[in-house]
mmCIF file of C-alpha atoms in Angstrom:
data_model
loop_
_atom_site.group_PDB
_atom_site.id
_atom_site.type_symbol
_atom_site.label_atom_id
_atom_site.label_comp_id
_atom_site.label_asym_id
_atom_site.label_seq_id
_atom_site.Cartn_x
_atom_site.Cartn_y
_atom_site.Cartn_z
ATOM 1 C CA UNK O 1 63.042 98.302 71.427
ATOM 2 C CA UNK O 2 63.356 98.673 75.100
ATOM 3 C CA UNK O 3 64.179 102.294 76.452
ATOM 4 C CA UNK O 4 67.299 102.008 77.716
ATOM 5 C CA UNK O 5 68.915 101.540 74.405
ATOM 6 C CA UNK O 6 69.019 105.084 73.384
ATOM 7 C CA UNK O 7 72.992 105.136 73.199
ATOM 8 C CA UNK O 8 74.350 107.551 70.100
ATOM 9 C CA UNK O 9 77.659 107.197 68.534
ATOM 10 C CA UNK O 10 77.594 110.239 66.637
ATOM 11 C CA UNK O 11 74.657 110.146 64.468
ATOM 12 C CA UNK O 12 74.314 106.623 64.360
ATOM 13 C CA UNK O 13 72.302 105.033 66.365
ATOM 14 C CA UNK O 14 73.322 101.589 68.519
ATOM 15 C CA UNK O 15 70.966 99.046 68.509
ATOM 16 C CA UNK O 16 70.096 95.716 70.355
ATOM 17 C CA UNK O 17 72.476 93.766 67.702
ATOM 18 C CA UNK O 18 75.316 95.780 66.758
ATOM 19 C CA UNK O 19 78.722 94.237 67.646
ATOM 20 C CA UNK O 20 80.747 96.852 70.156
ATOM 21 C CA UNK O 21 84.134 94.440 71.198
ATOM 22 C CA UNK O 22 84.761 92.861 67.605
ATOM 23 C CA UNK O 23 87.433 90.465 69.721
ATOM 24 C CA UNK O 24 85.248 89.233 72.034
ATOM 25 C CA UNK O 25 81.522 89.434 69.361
ATOM 26 C CA UNK O 26 79.805 91.086 72.862
ATOM 27 C CA UNK O 27 76.783 93.439 71.775
ATOM 28 C CA UNK O 28 75.242 96.456 72.321
ATOM 29 C CA UNK O 29 72.467 93.950 74.572
ATOM 30 C CA UNK O 30 74.419 91.973 76.172
ATOM 31 C CA UNK O 31 76.613 95.389 77.634
ATOM 32 C CA UNK O 32 73.257 97.252 78.797
ATOM 33 C CA UNK O 33 71.376 93.671 79.830
ATOM 34 C CA UNK O 34 74.818 93.254 82.590
ATOM 35 C CA UNK O 35 75.299 97.304 83.555
ATOM 36 C CA UNK O 36 70.938 97.284 84.915
ATOM 37 C CA UNK O 37 71.361 93.698 86.317
ATOM 38 C CA UNK O 38 74.489 93.808 88.230
ATOM 39 C CA UNK O 39 74.770 97.968 88.493
ATOM 40 C CA UNK O 40 78.396 97.599 87.269
ATOM 41 C CA UNK O 41 81.728 99.949 86.970
ATOM 42 C CA UNK O 42 83.658 99.870 83.506
ATOM 43 C CA UNK O 43 85.826 97.289 85.061
ATOM 44 C CA UNK O 44 83.268 94.728 85.947
ATOM 45 C CA UNK O 45 80.929 95.672 82.691
ATOM 46 C CA UNK O 46 84.910 94.745 81.397
ATOM 47 C CA UNK O 47 85.349 91.046 83.187
ATOM 48 C CA UNK O 48 81.338 90.203 83.078
ATOM 49 C CA UNK O 49 81.673 90.249 79.688
ATOM 50 C CA UNK O 50 85.197 90.271 77.857
ATOM 51 C CA UNK O 51 84.804 93.233 76.299
ATOM 52 C CA UNK O 52 88.331 94.846 75.820
ATOM 53 C CA UNK O 53 89.944 91.786 76.406
ATOM 54 C CA UNK O 54 90.383 90.272 73.404
ATOM 55 C CA UNK O 55 93.233 90.739 70.630
ATOM 56 C CA UNK O 56 93.144 94.903 70.301
ATOM 57 C CA UNK O 57 93.384 95.758 73.543
ATOM 58 C CA UNK O 58 90.126 97.009 73.934
ATOM 59 C CA UNK O 59 91.478 99.584 71.753
ATOM 60 C CA UNK O 60 88.428 100.053 70.044
ATOM 61 C CA UNK O 61 86.169 99.200 72.516
ATOM 62 C CA UNK O 62 87.290 100.817 76.072
ATOM 63 C CA UNK O 63 85.529 104.100 75.175
ATOM 64 C CA UNK O 64 81.913 103.349 74.173
ATOM 65 C CA UNK O 65 82.133 100.850 77.622
ATOM 66 C CA UNK O 66 83.524 103.498 79.794
ATOM 67 C CA UNK O 67 80.215 105.749 78.187
ATOM 68 C CA UNK O 68 77.920 102.964 78.784
ATOM 69 C CA UNK O 69 79.152 101.706 82.400
ATOM 70 C CA UNK O 70 78.969 105.770 83.193
ATOM 71 C CA UNK O 71 75.391 106.558 81.814
ATOM 72 C CA UNK O 72 73.989 103.375 82.710
ATOM 73 C CA UNK O 73 74.710 102.639 86.402
ATOM 74 C CA UNK O 74 75.358 104.941 89.337
ATOM 75 C CA UNK O 75 79.441 106.000 89.088
ATOM 76 C CA UNK O 76 80.942 107.284 92.067
ATOM 77 C CA UNK O 77 83.367 109.852 90.655
ATOM 78 C CA UNK O 78 86.430 107.863 92.568
ATOM 79 C CA UNK O 79 85.374 105.086 90.025
ATOM 80 C CA UNK O 80 88.386 104.291 87.731
ATOM 81 C CA UNK O 81 87.935 103.783 84.678
ATOM 82 C CA UNK O 82 89.346 101.380 81.506
ATOM 83 C CA UNK O 83 93.104 101.424 81.595
ATOM 84 C CA UNK O 84 94.772 100.804 77.780
ATOM 85 C CA UNK O 85 97.178 98.095 77.364
ATOM 86 C CA UNK O 86 98.395 97.292 74.158
ATOM 87 C CA UNK O 87 99.357 93.992 72.832
ATOM 88 C CA UNK O 88 102.055 92.389 72.636
ATOM 89 C CA UNK O 89 103.541 91.354 69.762
ATOM 90 C CA UNK O 90 105.323 87.899 68.863
ATOM 91 C CA UNK O 91 108.590 87.051 68.122
ATOM 92 C CA UNK O 92 110.348 83.940 66.871
ATOM 93 C CA UNK O 93 112.738 82.496 69.189
ATOM 94 C CA UNK O 94 115.288 82.908 66.537
ATOM 95 C CA UNK O 95 115.395 86.490 66.771
ATOM 96 C CA UNK O 96 115.119 85.720 70.795
ATOM 97 C CA UNK O 97 117.956 84.151 71.126
ATOM 98 C CA UNK O 98 120.479 85.480 68.090
ATOM 99 C CA UNK O 99 123.384 86.358 69.668
ATOM 100 C CA UNK O 100 124.115 90.516 68.266
ATOM 101 C CA UNK O 101 127.666 90.439 68.915
#
């Protein structure tokens, strides 16, 4: 395993094939390779790999993607971290057009 694969979550060591973004099935290896190849900010890493762009809106992987981008690339203090955007909940047309009176 390459020296660049060195992240830990608590006491769990991340491996190449570990899924970081479950919604988009983005692996740790894909994130590391993209960050190393393009020297990405967290936002660019998200856009290039789609990590954090799935159904949950990044609620499960946003912090890990932010941390990886900060650890693997040269970041500036002015870099903006990923925003939190909760998913939109579906509503039926019956509820949308219901007359409340």
